[in-house]
PDB file of C-alpha atoms in Angstrom:
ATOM      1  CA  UNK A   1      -1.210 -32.540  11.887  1.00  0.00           C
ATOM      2  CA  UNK A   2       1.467 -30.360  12.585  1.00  0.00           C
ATOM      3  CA  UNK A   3       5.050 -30.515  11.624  1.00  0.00           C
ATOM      4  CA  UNK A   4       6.258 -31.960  15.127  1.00  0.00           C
ATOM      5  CA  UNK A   5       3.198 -35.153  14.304  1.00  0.00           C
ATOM      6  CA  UNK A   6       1.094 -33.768  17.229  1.00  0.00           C
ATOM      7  CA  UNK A   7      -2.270 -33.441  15.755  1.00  0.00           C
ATOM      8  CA  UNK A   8      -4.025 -29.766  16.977  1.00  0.00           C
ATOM      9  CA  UNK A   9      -6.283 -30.011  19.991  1.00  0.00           C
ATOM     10  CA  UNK A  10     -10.062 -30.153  19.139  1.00  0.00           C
ATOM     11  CA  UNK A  11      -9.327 -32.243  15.488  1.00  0.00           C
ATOM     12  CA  UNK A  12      -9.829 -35.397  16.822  1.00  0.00           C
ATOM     13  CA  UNK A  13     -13.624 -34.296  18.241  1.00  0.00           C
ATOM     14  CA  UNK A  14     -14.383 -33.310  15.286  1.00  0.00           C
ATOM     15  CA  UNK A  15     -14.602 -37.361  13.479  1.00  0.00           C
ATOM     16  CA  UNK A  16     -16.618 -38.482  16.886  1.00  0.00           C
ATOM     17  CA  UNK A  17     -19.109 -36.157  16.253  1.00  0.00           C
ATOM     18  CA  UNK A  18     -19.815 -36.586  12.802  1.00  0.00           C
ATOM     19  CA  UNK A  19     -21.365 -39.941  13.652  1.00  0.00           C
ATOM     20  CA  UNK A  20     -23.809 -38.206  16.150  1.00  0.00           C
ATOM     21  CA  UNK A  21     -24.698 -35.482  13.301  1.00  0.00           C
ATOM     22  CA  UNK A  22     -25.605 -38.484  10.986  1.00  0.00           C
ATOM     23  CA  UNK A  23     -27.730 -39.993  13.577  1.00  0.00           C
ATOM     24  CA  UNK A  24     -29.599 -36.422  14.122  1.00  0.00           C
ATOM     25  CA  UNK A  25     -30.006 -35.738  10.381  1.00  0.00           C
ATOM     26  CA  UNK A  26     -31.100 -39.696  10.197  1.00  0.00           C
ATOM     27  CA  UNK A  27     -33.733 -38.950  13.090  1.00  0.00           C
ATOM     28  CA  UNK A  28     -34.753 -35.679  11.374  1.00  0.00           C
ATOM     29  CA  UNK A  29     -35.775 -36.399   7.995  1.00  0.00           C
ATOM     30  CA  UNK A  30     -38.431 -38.974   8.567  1.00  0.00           C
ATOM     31  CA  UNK A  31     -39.928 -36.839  11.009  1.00  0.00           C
ATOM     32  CA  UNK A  32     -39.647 -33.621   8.560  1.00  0.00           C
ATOM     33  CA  UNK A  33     -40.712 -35.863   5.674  1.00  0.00           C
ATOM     34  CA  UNK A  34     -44.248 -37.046   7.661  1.00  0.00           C
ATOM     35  CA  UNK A  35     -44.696 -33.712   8.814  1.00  0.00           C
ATOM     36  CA  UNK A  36     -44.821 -32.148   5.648  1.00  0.00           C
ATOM     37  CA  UNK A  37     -47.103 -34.808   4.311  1.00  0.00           C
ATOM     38  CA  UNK A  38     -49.815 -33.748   7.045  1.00  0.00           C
ATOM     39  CA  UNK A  39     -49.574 -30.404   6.012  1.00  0.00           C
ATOM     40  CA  UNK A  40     -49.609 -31.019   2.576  1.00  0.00           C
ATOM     41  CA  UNK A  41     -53.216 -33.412   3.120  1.00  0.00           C
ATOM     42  CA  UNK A  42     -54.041 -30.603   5.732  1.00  0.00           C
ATOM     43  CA  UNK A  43     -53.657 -27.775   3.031  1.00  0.00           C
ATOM     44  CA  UNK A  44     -55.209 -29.678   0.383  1.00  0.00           C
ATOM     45  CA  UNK A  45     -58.396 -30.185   2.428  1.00  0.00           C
ATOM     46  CA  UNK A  46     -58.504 -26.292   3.053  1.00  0.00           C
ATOM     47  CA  UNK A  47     -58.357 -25.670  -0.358  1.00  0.00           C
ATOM     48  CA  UNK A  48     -61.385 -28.145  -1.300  1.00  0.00           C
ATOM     49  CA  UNK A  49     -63.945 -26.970   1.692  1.00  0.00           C
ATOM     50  CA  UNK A  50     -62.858 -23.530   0.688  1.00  0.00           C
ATOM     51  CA  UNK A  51     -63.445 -23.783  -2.745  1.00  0.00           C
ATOM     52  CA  UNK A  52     -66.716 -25.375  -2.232  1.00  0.00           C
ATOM     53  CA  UNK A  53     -65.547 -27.898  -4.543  1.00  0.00           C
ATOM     54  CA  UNK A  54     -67.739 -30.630  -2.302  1.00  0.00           C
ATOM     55  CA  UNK A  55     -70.423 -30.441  -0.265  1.00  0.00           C
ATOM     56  CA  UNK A  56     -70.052 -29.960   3.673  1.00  0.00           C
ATOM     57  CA  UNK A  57     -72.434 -32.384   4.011  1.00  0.00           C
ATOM     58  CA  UNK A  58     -69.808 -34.753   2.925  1.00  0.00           C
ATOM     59  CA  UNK A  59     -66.842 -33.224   3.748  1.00  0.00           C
ATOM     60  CA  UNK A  60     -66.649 -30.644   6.501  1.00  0.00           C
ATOM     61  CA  UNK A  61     -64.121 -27.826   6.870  1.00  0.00           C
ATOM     62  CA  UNK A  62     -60.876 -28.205   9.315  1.00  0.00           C
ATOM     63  CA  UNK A  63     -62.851 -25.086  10.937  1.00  0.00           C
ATOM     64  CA  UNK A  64     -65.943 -27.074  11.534  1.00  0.00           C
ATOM     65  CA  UNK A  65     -64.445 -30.164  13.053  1.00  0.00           C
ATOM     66  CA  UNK A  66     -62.621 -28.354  15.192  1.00  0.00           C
ATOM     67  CA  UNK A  67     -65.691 -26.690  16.330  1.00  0.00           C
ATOM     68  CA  UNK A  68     -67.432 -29.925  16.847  1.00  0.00           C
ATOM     69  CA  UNK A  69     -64.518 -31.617  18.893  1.00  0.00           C
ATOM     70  CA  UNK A  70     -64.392 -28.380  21.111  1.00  0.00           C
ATOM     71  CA  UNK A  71     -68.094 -29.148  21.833  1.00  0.00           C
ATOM     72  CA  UNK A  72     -67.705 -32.397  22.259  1.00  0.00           C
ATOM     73  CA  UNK A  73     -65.244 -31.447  25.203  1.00  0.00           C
ATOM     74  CA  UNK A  74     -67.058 -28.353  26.816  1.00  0.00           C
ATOM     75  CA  UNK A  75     -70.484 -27.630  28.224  1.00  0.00           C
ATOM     76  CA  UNK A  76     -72.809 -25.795  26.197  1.00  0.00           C
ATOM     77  CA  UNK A  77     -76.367 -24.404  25.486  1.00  0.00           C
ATOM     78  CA  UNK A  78     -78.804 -27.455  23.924  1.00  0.00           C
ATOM     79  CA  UNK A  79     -79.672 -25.060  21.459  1.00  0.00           C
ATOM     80  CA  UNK A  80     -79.312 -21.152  20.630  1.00  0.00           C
ATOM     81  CA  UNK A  81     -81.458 -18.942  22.781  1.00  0.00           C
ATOM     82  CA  UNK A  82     -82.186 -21.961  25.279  1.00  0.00           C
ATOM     83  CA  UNK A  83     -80.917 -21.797  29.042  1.00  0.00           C
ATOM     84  CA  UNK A  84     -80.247 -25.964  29.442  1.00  0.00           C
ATOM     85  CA  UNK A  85     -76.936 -26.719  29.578  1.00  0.00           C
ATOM     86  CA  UNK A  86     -75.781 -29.695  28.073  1.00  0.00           C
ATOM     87  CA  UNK A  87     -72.159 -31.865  28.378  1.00  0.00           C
ATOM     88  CA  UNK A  88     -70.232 -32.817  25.424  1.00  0.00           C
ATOM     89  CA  UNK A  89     -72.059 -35.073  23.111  1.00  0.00           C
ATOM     90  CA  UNK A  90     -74.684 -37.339  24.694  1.00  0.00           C
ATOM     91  CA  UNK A  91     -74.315 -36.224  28.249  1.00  0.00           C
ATOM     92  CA  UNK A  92     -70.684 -37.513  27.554  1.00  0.00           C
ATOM     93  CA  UNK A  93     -67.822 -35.709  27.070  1.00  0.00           C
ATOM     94  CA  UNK A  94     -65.476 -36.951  24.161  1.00  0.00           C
ATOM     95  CA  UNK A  95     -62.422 -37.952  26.596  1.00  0.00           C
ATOM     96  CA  UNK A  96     -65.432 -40.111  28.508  1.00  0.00           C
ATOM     97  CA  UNK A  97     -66.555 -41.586  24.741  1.00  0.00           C
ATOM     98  CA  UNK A  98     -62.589 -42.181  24.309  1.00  0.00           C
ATOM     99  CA  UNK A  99     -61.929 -43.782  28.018  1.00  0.00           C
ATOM    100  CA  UNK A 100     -64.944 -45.904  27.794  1.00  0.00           C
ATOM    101  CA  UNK A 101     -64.078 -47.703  24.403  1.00  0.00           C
ATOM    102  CA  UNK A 102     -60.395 -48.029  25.678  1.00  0.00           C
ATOM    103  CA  UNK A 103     -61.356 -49.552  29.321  1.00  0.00           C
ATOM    104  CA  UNK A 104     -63.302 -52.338  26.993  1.00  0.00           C
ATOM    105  CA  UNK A 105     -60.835 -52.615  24.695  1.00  0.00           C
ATOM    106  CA  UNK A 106     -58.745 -53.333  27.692  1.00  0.00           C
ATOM    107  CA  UNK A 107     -60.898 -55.419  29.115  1.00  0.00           C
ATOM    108  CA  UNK A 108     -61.186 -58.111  25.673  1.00  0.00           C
ATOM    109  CA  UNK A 109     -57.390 -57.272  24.649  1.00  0.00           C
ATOM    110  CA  UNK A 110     -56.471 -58.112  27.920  1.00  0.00           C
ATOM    111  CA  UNK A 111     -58.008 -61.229  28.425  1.00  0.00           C
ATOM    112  CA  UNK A 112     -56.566 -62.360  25.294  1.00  0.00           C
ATOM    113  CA  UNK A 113     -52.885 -61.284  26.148  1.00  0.00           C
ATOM    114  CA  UNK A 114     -53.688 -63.843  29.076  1.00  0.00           C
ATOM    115  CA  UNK A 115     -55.103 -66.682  27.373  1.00  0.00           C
ATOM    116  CA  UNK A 116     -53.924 -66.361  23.550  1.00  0.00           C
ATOM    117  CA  UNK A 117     -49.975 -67.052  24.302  1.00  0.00           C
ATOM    118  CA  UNK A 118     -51.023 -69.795  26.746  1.00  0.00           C
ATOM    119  CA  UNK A 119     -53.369 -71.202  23.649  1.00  0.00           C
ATOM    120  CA  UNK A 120     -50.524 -71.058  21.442  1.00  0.00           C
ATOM    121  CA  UNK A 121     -47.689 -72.268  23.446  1.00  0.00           C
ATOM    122  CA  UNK A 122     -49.341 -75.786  24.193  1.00  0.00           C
ATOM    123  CA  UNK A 123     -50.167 -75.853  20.389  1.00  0.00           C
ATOM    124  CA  UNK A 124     -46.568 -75.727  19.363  1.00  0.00           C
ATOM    125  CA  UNK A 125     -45.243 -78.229  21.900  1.00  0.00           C
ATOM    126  CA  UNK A 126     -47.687 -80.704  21.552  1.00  0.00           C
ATOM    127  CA  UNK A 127     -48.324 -81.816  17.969  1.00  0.00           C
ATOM    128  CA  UNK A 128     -51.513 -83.619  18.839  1.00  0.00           C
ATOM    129  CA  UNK A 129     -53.262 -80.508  20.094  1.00  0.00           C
ATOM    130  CA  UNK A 130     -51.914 -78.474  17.288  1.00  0.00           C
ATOM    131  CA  UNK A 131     -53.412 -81.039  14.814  1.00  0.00           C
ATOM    132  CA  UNK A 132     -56.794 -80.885  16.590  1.00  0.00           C
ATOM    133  CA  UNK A 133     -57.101 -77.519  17.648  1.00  0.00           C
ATOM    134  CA  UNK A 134     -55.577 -75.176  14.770  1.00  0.00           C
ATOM    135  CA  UNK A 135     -58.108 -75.683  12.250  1.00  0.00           C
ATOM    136  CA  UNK A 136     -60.756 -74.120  15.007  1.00  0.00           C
ATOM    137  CA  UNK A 137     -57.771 -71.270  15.113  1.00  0.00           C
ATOM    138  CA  UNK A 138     -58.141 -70.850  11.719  1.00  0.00           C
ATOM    139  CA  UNK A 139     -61.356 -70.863  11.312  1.00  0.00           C
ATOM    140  CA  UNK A 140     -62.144 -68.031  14.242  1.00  0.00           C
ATOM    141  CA  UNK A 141     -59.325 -66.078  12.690  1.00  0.00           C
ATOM    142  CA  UNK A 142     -61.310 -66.332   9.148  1.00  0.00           C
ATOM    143  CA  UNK A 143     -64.477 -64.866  10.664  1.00  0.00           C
ATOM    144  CA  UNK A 144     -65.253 -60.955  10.657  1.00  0.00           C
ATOM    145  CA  UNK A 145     -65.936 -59.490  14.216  1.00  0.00           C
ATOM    146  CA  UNK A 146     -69.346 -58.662  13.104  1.00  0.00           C
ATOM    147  CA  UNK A 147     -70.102 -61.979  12.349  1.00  0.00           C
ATOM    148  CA  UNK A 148     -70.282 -62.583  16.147  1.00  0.00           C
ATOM    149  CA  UNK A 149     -72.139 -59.258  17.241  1.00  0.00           C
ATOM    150  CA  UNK A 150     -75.910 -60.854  16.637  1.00  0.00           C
ATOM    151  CA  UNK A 151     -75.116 -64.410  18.852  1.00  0.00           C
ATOM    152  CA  UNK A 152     -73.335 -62.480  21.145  1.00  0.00           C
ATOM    153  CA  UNK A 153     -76.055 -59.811  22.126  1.00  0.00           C
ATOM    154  CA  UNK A 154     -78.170 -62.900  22.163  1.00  0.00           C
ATOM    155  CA  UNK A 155     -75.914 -64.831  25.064  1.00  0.00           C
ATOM    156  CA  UNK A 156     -74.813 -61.590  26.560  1.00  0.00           C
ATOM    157  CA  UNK A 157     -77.458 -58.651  26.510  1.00  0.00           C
ATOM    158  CA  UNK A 158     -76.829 -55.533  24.382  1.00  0.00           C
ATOM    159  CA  UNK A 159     -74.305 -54.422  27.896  1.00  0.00           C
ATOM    160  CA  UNK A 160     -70.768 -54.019  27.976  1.00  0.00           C
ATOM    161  CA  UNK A 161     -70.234 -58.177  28.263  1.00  0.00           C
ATOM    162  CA  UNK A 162     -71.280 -58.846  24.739  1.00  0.00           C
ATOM    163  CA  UNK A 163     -68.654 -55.641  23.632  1.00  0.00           C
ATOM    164  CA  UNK A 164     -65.640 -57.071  25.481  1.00  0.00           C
ATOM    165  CA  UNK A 165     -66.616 -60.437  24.289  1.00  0.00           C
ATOM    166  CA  UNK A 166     -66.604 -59.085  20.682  1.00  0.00           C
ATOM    167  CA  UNK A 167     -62.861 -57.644  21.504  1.00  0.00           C
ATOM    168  CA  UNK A 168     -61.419 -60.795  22.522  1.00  0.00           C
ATOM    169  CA  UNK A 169     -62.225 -62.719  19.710  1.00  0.00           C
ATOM    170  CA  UNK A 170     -61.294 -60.405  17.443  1.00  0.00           C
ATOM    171  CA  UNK A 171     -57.660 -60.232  19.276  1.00  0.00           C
ATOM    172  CA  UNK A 172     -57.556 -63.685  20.598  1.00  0.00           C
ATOM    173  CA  UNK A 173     -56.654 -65.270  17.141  1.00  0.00           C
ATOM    174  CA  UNK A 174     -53.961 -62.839  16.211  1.00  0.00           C
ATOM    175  CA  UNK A 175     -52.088 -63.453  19.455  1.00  0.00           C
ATOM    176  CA  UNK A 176     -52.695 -67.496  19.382  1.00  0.00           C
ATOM    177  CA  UNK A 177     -51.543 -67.309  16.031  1.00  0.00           C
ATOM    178  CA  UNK A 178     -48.085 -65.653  16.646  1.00  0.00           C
ATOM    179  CA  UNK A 179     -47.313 -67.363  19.876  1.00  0.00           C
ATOM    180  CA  UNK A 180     -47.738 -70.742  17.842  1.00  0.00           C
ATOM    181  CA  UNK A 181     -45.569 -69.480  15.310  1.00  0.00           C
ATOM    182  CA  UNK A 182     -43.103 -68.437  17.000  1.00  0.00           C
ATOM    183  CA  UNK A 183     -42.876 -71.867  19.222  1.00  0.00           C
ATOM    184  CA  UNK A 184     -42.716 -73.544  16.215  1.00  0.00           C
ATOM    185  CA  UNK A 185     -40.067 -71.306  14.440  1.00  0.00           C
ATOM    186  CA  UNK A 186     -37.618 -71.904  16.734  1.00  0.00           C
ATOM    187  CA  UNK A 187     -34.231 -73.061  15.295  1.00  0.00           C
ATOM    188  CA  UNK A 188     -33.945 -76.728  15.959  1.00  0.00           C
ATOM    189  CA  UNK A 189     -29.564 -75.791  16.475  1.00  0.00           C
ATOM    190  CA  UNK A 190     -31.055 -74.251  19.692  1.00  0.00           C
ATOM    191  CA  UNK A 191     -32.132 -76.782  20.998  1.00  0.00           C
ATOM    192  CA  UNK A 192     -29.969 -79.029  20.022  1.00  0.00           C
ATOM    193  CA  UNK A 193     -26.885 -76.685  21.701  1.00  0.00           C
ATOM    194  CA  UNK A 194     -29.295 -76.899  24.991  1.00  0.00           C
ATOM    195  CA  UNK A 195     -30.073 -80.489  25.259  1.00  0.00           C
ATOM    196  CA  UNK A 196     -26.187 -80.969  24.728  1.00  0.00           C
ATOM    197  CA  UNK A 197     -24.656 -78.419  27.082  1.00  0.00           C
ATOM    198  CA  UNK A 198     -27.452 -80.561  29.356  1.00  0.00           C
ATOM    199  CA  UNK A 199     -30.236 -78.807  29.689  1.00  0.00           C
ATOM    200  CA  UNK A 200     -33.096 -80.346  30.660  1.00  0.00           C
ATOM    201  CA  UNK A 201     -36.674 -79.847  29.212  1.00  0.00           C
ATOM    202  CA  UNK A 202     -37.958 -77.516  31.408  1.00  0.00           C
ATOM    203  CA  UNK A 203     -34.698 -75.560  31.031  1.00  0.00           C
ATOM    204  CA  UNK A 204     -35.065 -75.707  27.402  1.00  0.00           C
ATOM    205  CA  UNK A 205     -38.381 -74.496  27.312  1.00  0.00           C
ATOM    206  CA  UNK A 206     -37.713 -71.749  29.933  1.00  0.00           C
ATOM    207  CA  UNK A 207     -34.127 -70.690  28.546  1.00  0.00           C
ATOM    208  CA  UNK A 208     -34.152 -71.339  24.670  1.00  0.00           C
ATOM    209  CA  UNK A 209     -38.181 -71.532  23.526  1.00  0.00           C
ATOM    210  CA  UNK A 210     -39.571 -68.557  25.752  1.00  0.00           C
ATOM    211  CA  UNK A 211     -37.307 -66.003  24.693  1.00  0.00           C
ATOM    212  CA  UNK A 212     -37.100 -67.156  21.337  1.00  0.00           C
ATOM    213  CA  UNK A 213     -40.997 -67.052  21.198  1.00  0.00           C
ATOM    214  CA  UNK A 214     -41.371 -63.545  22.964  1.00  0.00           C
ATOM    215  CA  UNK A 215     -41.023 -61.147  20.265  1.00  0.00           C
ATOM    216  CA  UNK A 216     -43.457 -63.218  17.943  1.00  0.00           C
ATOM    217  CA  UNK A 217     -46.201 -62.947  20.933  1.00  0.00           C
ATOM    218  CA  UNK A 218     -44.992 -58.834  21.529  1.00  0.00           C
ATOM    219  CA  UNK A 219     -45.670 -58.735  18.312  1.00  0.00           C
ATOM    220  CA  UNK A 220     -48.875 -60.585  18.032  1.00  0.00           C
ATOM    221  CA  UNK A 221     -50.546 -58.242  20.619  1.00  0.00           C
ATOM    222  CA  UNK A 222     -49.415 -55.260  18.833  1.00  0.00           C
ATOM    223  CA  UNK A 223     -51.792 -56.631  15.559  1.00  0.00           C
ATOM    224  CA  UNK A 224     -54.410 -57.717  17.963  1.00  0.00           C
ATOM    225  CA  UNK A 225     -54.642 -54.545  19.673  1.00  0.00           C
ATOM    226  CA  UNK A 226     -54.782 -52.698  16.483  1.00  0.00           C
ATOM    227  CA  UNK A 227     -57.830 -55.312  15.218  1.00  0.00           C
ATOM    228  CA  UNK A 228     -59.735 -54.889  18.415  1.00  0.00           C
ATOM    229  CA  UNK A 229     -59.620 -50.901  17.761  1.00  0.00           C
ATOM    230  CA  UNK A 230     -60.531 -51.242  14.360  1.00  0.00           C
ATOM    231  CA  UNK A 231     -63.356 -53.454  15.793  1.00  0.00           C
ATOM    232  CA  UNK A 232     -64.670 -51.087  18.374  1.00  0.00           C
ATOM    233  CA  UNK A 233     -67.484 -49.436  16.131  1.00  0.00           C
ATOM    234  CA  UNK A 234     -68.669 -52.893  15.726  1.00  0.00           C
ATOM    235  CA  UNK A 235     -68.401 -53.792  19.268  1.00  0.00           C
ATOM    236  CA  UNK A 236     -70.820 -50.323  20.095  1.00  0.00           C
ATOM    237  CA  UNK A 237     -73.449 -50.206  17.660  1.00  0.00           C
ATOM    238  CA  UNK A 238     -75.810 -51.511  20.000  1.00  0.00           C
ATOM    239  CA  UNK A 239     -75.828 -49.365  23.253  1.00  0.00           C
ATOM    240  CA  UNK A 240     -72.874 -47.566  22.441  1.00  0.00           C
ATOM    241  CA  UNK A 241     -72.505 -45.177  24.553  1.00  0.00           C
ATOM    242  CA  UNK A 242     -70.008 -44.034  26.250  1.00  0.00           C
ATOM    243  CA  UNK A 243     -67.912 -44.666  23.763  1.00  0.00           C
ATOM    244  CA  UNK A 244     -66.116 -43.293  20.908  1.00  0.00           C
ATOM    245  CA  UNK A 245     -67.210 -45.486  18.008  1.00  0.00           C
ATOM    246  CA  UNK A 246     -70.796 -45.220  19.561  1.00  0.00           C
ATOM    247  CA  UNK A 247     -70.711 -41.836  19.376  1.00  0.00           C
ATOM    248  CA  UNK A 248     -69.008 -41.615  15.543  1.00  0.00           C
ATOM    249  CA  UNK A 249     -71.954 -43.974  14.705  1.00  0.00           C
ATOM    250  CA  UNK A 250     -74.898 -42.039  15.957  1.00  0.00           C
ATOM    251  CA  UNK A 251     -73.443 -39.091  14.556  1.00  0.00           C
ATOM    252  CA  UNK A 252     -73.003 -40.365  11.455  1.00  0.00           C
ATOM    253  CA  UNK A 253     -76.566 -41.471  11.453  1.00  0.00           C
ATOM    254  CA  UNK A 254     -78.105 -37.834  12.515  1.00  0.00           C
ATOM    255  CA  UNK A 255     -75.726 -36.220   9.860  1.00  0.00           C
ATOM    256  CA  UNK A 256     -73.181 -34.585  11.998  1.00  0.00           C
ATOM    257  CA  UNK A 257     -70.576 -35.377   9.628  1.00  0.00           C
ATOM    258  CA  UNK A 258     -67.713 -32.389  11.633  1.00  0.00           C
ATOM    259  CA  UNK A 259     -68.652 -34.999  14.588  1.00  0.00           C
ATOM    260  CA  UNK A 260     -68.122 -38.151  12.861  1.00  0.00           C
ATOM    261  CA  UNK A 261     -64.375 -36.740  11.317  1.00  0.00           C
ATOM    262  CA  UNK A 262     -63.497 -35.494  14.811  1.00  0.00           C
ATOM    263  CA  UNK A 263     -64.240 -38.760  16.100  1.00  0.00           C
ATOM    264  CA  UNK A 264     -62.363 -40.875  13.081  1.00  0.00           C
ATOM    265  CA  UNK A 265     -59.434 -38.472  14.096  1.00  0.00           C
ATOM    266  CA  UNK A 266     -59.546 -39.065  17.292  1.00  0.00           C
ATOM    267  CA  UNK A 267     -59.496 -43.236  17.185  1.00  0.00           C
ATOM    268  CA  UNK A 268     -57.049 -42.645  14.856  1.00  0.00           C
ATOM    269  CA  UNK A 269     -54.704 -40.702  17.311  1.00  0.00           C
ATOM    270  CA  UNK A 270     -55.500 -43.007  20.019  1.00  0.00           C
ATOM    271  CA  UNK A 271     -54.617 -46.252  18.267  1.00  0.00           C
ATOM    272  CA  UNK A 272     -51.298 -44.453  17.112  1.00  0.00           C
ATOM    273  CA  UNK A 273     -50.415 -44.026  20.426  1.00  0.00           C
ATOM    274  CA  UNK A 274     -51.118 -47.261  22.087  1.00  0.00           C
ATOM    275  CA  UNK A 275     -49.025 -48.961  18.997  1.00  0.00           C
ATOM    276  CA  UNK A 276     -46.121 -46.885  19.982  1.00  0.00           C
ATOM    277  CA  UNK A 277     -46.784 -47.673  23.433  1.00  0.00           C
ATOM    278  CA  UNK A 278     -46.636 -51.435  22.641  1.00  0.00           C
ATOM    279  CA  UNK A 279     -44.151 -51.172  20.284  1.00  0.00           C
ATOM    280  CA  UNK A 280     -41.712 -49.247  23.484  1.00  0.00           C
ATOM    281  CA  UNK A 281     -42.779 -52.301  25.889  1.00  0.00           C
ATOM    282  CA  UNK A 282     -41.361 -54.652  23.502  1.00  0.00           C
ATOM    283  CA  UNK A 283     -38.403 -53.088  22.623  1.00  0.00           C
ATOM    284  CA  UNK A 284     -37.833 -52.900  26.512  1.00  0.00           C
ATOM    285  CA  UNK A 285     -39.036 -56.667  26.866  1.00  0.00           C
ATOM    286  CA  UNK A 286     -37.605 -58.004  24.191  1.00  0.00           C
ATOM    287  CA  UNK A 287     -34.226 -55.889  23.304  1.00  0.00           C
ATOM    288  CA  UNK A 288     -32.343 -59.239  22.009  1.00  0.00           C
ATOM    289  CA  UNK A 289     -35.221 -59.136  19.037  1.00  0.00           C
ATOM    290  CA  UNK A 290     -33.622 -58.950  15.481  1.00  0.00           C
ATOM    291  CA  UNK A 291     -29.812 -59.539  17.108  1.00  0.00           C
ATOM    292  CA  UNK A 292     -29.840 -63.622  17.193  1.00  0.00           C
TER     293      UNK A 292
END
């Protein structure tokens, strides 16, 4: 402020952009802080393999699982000294193992993204199917995936039908379960504000119990999906392959243990990413979430 009360030109940017400095240093240090943590396990693991301190048998080097995943994506001699040329890992390569287990896990997700909300939403309006049906909710929810693996191969062959089978029960439950609870939750001042500004019930359910329900059932798929990746090993035991928990089981059971990590790794990457993809869809579909 100078003496005339005209403050100088540029001082009143300065404030405004204090706020966007916050929001950088806000955005930074979570980002810094997990980064540092991966190093940190990354750096430890180093130190172990190169201190011989356990057995590669058990755990591999960083060098050696990045060795394996490179083979797993490249064509390569079947053995030293012999001319056959082999792909990846079983006449796969790994981003074939990955696509395979994600088109079934598309395949069983997606066929419970279609018929789990519909499940659920009749439950919550209609008390008498809730009261019959939930306690075969429950119990289906209560039951491992694995569980189902020896009927299934039984109804459905050892193909991919008894896999994507395997998927959608393991994600069907999760999304029933959310879409039911969020019909249910819905504040009763709602719907009393609708039916009194005259809506009628079809408005209601359309206007008031939909949205109100959405973000339960966004987030309902978002634990399914992460249930039906955790169940993909399961799902590919038998006939496996392609696939990426196929291939971490066989090569866990031939010893390849830089194969197996690079695998784990790998699903692990893969089911970070389609959470975050999820998680983006329903921030776009649902943006009123966590505001009413």
């Amino acid at each position: 402020m100078t003496a005339t009360g005209i403050a100088p030109v540029g001082s009143a940017a300065e404030p405004a952009a204090l706020p966007h400095r916050n929001g950088r240093r806000r955005l930074f240090r979570p980002v810094a802080a997990r980064s540092a943590a991966l190093v940190l396990v990354l750096l430890l693991w180093v130190l172990v393999t190169a201190a011989s301190l356990v057995d590669p048998l058990y755990l591999p080097s960083p060098r050696a699982v990045w060795d394996a995943f490179v083979r797993a994506n490249s064509r390569h001699p079947i053995a030293p000294g012999v001319d056959r040329i082999v792909i990846g890992e079983q006449n796969y390569y790994l981003w074939e193992h990955l696509l395979a287990s994600l088109q079934r896990i598309g395949a069983g997700v997606g066929l419970a993204v279609v018929v789990g909300p519909l499940t659920g939403f009749v439950m919550g309006m209609l008390a008498p199917v809730r009261l019959l049906t939930e306690p075969i909710l429950n119990f289906l929810r209560a039951l491992p995936p694995l569980g189902y693996i020896g009927l299934l191969i039984v109804w459905f062959g050892i193909g991919d039908v008894s896999k994507i089978w395997l998927l959608f029960l393991a994600a069907f439950p999760p999304i029933a379960i959310a879409t039911l609870n969020g019909v249910t939750g819905v504040r009763q001042d709602y719907l009393h504000a609708a039916r009194s500004l005259g809506a009628g019930r079809v408005q209601v359910i359309t206007r008031v119990v939909l949205p109100a329900t959405l973000p339960e059932v966004i987030s309902g798929i978002r634990l399914a999906t992460a249930f039906a990746w955790t169940t993909v090993v399961a799902a590919e035991l038998n006939n496996g392959i392609p696939g990426i928990g196929g291939l971490a089981y066989i090569s866990g059971t031939q010893l390849d243990t830089p194969l197996t990590i690079a695998c784990i790794i790998v699903i692990g990457c893969a089911a970070l990413v389609l959470d975050s993809l999820l998680k983006l869809v329903g921030d776009v579909a649902v943006p009123w979430k966590g505001r009413v």
